[in-house]
Coordinates of C-alpha atoms and ligand atoms in Angstrom, one line a residue:
M246 CA -14.6 127.7 109.9
K247 CA -16.6 124.5 111.4
T248 CA -14.0 121.4 110.0
R249 CA -15.7 117.9 111.3
V250 CA -15.0 114.6 109.8
G251 CA -16.8 111.4 108.8
F252 CA -16.3 107.4 108.7
G253 CA -18.6 104.8 106.7
F254 CA -17.2 100.9 106.3
D255 CA -19.2 98.9 103.7
V256 CA -19.2 95.0 102.8
H257 CA -20.8 93.5 99.9
R258 CA -20.4 89.8 98.9
L259 CA -18.9 88.2 95.7
V260 CA -21.0 86.3 93.3
E261 CA -21.0 84.6 89.7
G262 CA -23.1 86.3 87.0
R263 CA -22.7 89.6 88.1
E264 CA -21.5 93.0 86.6
L265 CA -18.4 94.5 89.4
W266 CA -18.5 98.4 89.9
L267 CA -16.2 99.9 91.7
G268 CA -15.7 103.4 92.5
G269 CA -18.3 104.3 89.9
I270 CA -16.3 102.1 86.6
R271 CA -17.4 98.8 85.4
I272 CA -14.0 95.9 86.5
D273 CA -13.7 93.3 84.2
H274 CA -13.8 90.2 86.5
S275 CA -14.9 86.5 87.6
L276 CA -17.0 87.7 89.7
G277 CA -19.3 91.0 90.8
L278 CA -20.2 92.2 94.5
L279 CA -23.9 91.3 95.0
G280 CA -26.9 93.7 96.1
H281 CA -29.7 95.7 95.5
S282 CA -28.5 98.5 93.9
D283 CA -24.9 97.8 92.1
A284 CA -23.9 97.2 94.5
D285 CA -20.2 99.9 94.5
V286 CA -19.6 98.9 98.2
L287 CA -16.7 102.2 97.9
I288 CA -19.1 104.8 97.0
H289 CA -21.4 103.2 99.6
A290 CA -18.7 103.9 102.1
L291 CA -18.1 106.9 100.6
C292 CA -21.3 108.3 101.2
D293 CA -21.7 106.8 104.9
A294 CA -19.0 108.8 105.6
L295 CA -19.7 112.1 103.8
L296 CA -23.4 111.3 106.1
G297 CA -21.7 110.3 108.9
A298 CA -19.6 113.6 108.7
A299 CA -23.1 116.1 108.7
N300 CA -24.2 113.8 111.4
M301 CA -27.6 112.0 108.6
R302 CA -27.7 109.0 109.0
D303 CA -26.5 106.7 106.5
I304 CA -27.3 106.0 103.0
G305 CA -29.6 102.5 104.0
F306 CA -32.0 105.7 106.1
H307 CA -32.0 107.7 102.4
F308 CA -31.8 104.9 99.7
P309 CA -33.7 101.7 101.1
D310 CA -32.8 99.0 99.9
T311 CA -36.6 97.8 100.7
A312 CA -37.4 100.7 98.0
G313 CA -37.6 99.5 94.9
K314 CA -36.8 102.6 92.4
Y315 CA -33.2 102.0 94.0
K316 CA -32.9 98.2 92.5
G317 CA -30.6 98.1 90.1
I318 CA -29.5 101.4 90.5
D319 CA -26.0 102.8 89.6
S320 CA -24.6 104.1 92.7
K321 CA -23.5 106.8 90.8
I322 CA -26.0 108.2 91.4
L323 CA -26.8 107.8 95.0
L324 CA -23.3 109.5 95.2
R325 CA -24.5 113.3 93.8
K326 CA -27.9 112.6 96.3
T327 CA -25.1 112.3 98.8
V328 CA -23.4 115.5 98.5
E329 CA -26.4 117.3 97.6
L330 CA -27.4 116.4 100.9
V331 CA -24.2 117.6 103.3
R332 CA -24.5 121.1 100.8
G333 CA -27.6 121.4 101.2
K334 CA -26.1 121.4 105.0
G335 CA -23.7 124.4 104.5
Y336 CA -21.3 121.4 104.1
S337 CA -17.7 121.9 101.4
I338 CA -16.4 118.7 100.8
G339 CA -12.7 118.8 101.8
N340 CA -11.3 115.8 100.7
A341 CA -11.9 111.8 101.1
D342 CA -9.5 108.7 102.1
I343 CA -10.7 105.8 100.9
T344 CA -9.4 102.1 101.5
V345 CA -10.2 98.8 99.3
C346 CA -9.8 95.1 100.6
A347 CA -9.6 93.1 97.9
E348 CA -7.8 89.7 97.0
R349 CA -8.6 90.2 93.7
P350 CA -8.7 91.8 91.0
K351 CA -5.4 93.7 90.8
L352 CA -7.3 97.2 91.3
N353 CA -3.9 99.7 91.2
P354 CA -4.7 100.0 87.4
H355 CA -8.6 101.1 88.2
I356 CA -7.5 104.0 90.1
P357 CA -6.9 107.3 88.3
A358 CA -10.2 106.1 86.9
M359 CA -12.0 105.7 89.6
Q360 CA -11.1 108.9 90.9
Q361 CA -12.3 111.5 87.8
C362 CA -15.2 109.7 88.8
L363 CA -16.1 110.4 91.7
A364 CA -14.8 113.8 91.7
E365 CA -17.2 114.7 89.0
C366 CA -20.1 113.1 90.7
M367 CA -19.0 114.9 94.0
A368 CA -18.1 118.2 91.8
I369 CA -14.5 118.4 93.2
D370 CA -11.0 118.0 92.3
P371 CA -9.7 114.4 91.6
D372 CA -7.3 115.7 94.3
D373 CA -9.1 115.9 97.1
I374 CA -9.8 111.5 96.2
S375 CA -7.7 109.9 98.3
I376 CA -8.3 105.5 96.8
K377 CA -6.2 102.8 98.1
A378 CA -6.2 99.3 97.7
T379 CA -5.2 96.0 99.8
T380 CA -5.6 92.5 99.9
T381 CA -6.1 91.1 103.9
E382 CA -2.6 88.5 102.9
R383 CA -5.7 85.5 102.1
L384 CA -7.4 85.8 105.5
G385 CA -10.8 86.2 106.2
F386 CA -13.8 86.6 104.2
T387 CA -11.9 89.2 101.0
G388 CA -8.7 86.9 102.0
R389 CA -11.5 84.2 100.5
E390 CA -12.6 85.8 97.9
E391 CA -16.3 86.2 99.4
G392 CA -16.3 89.2 99.4
I393 CA -14.6 93.3 99.3
S394 CA -14.8 95.1 102.1
A395 CA -14.4 99.7 101.9
Y396 CA -13.4 102.0 104.8
A397 CA -13.6 105.7 103.6
V398 CA -12.9 108.8 105.6
V399 CA -14.2 112.3 104.6
L400 CA -13.3 115.9 105.7
I401 CA -16.5 118.5 105.7
E402 CA -15.8 122.3 106.4
K403 CA -18.9 125.3 106.8
P404 CA -18.1 128.7 107.4
Ligands
LIG42 MG1 -23.7 98.8 100.3

């Protein structure tokens, strides 16, 4: 069995007039994340971790933000395509562990729905997806609510 680990990181800016999408679900908030896609920072970090584990470059390489076809795209579509790429190289997905840094809104009530949503996209067990939320104690850009960041680690394996 070949076992590999991957790491991903992403940041998006918080602005007025955008919906907030995180972990594949829409969350009620006064601000939303700005980006070419729906700017789901959690999914983007997860995609980069998956691609990194398989040594398949990064999300911008596969889904360039200059391409019109990805404008406003639901990041769940990018996640499904990323999982296809990784499985296409012969790997199965073990587990993912994700941390989101946001001062507001409180994310803990939404975590079970995110786990369920991501598990369906990735065709794995929700128990294999850990999502953790933290503030940064009002420090830095996340603390000032200028943006949200996310970190992800995944394990993949093939016989
Ligand atoms: Mg991104």
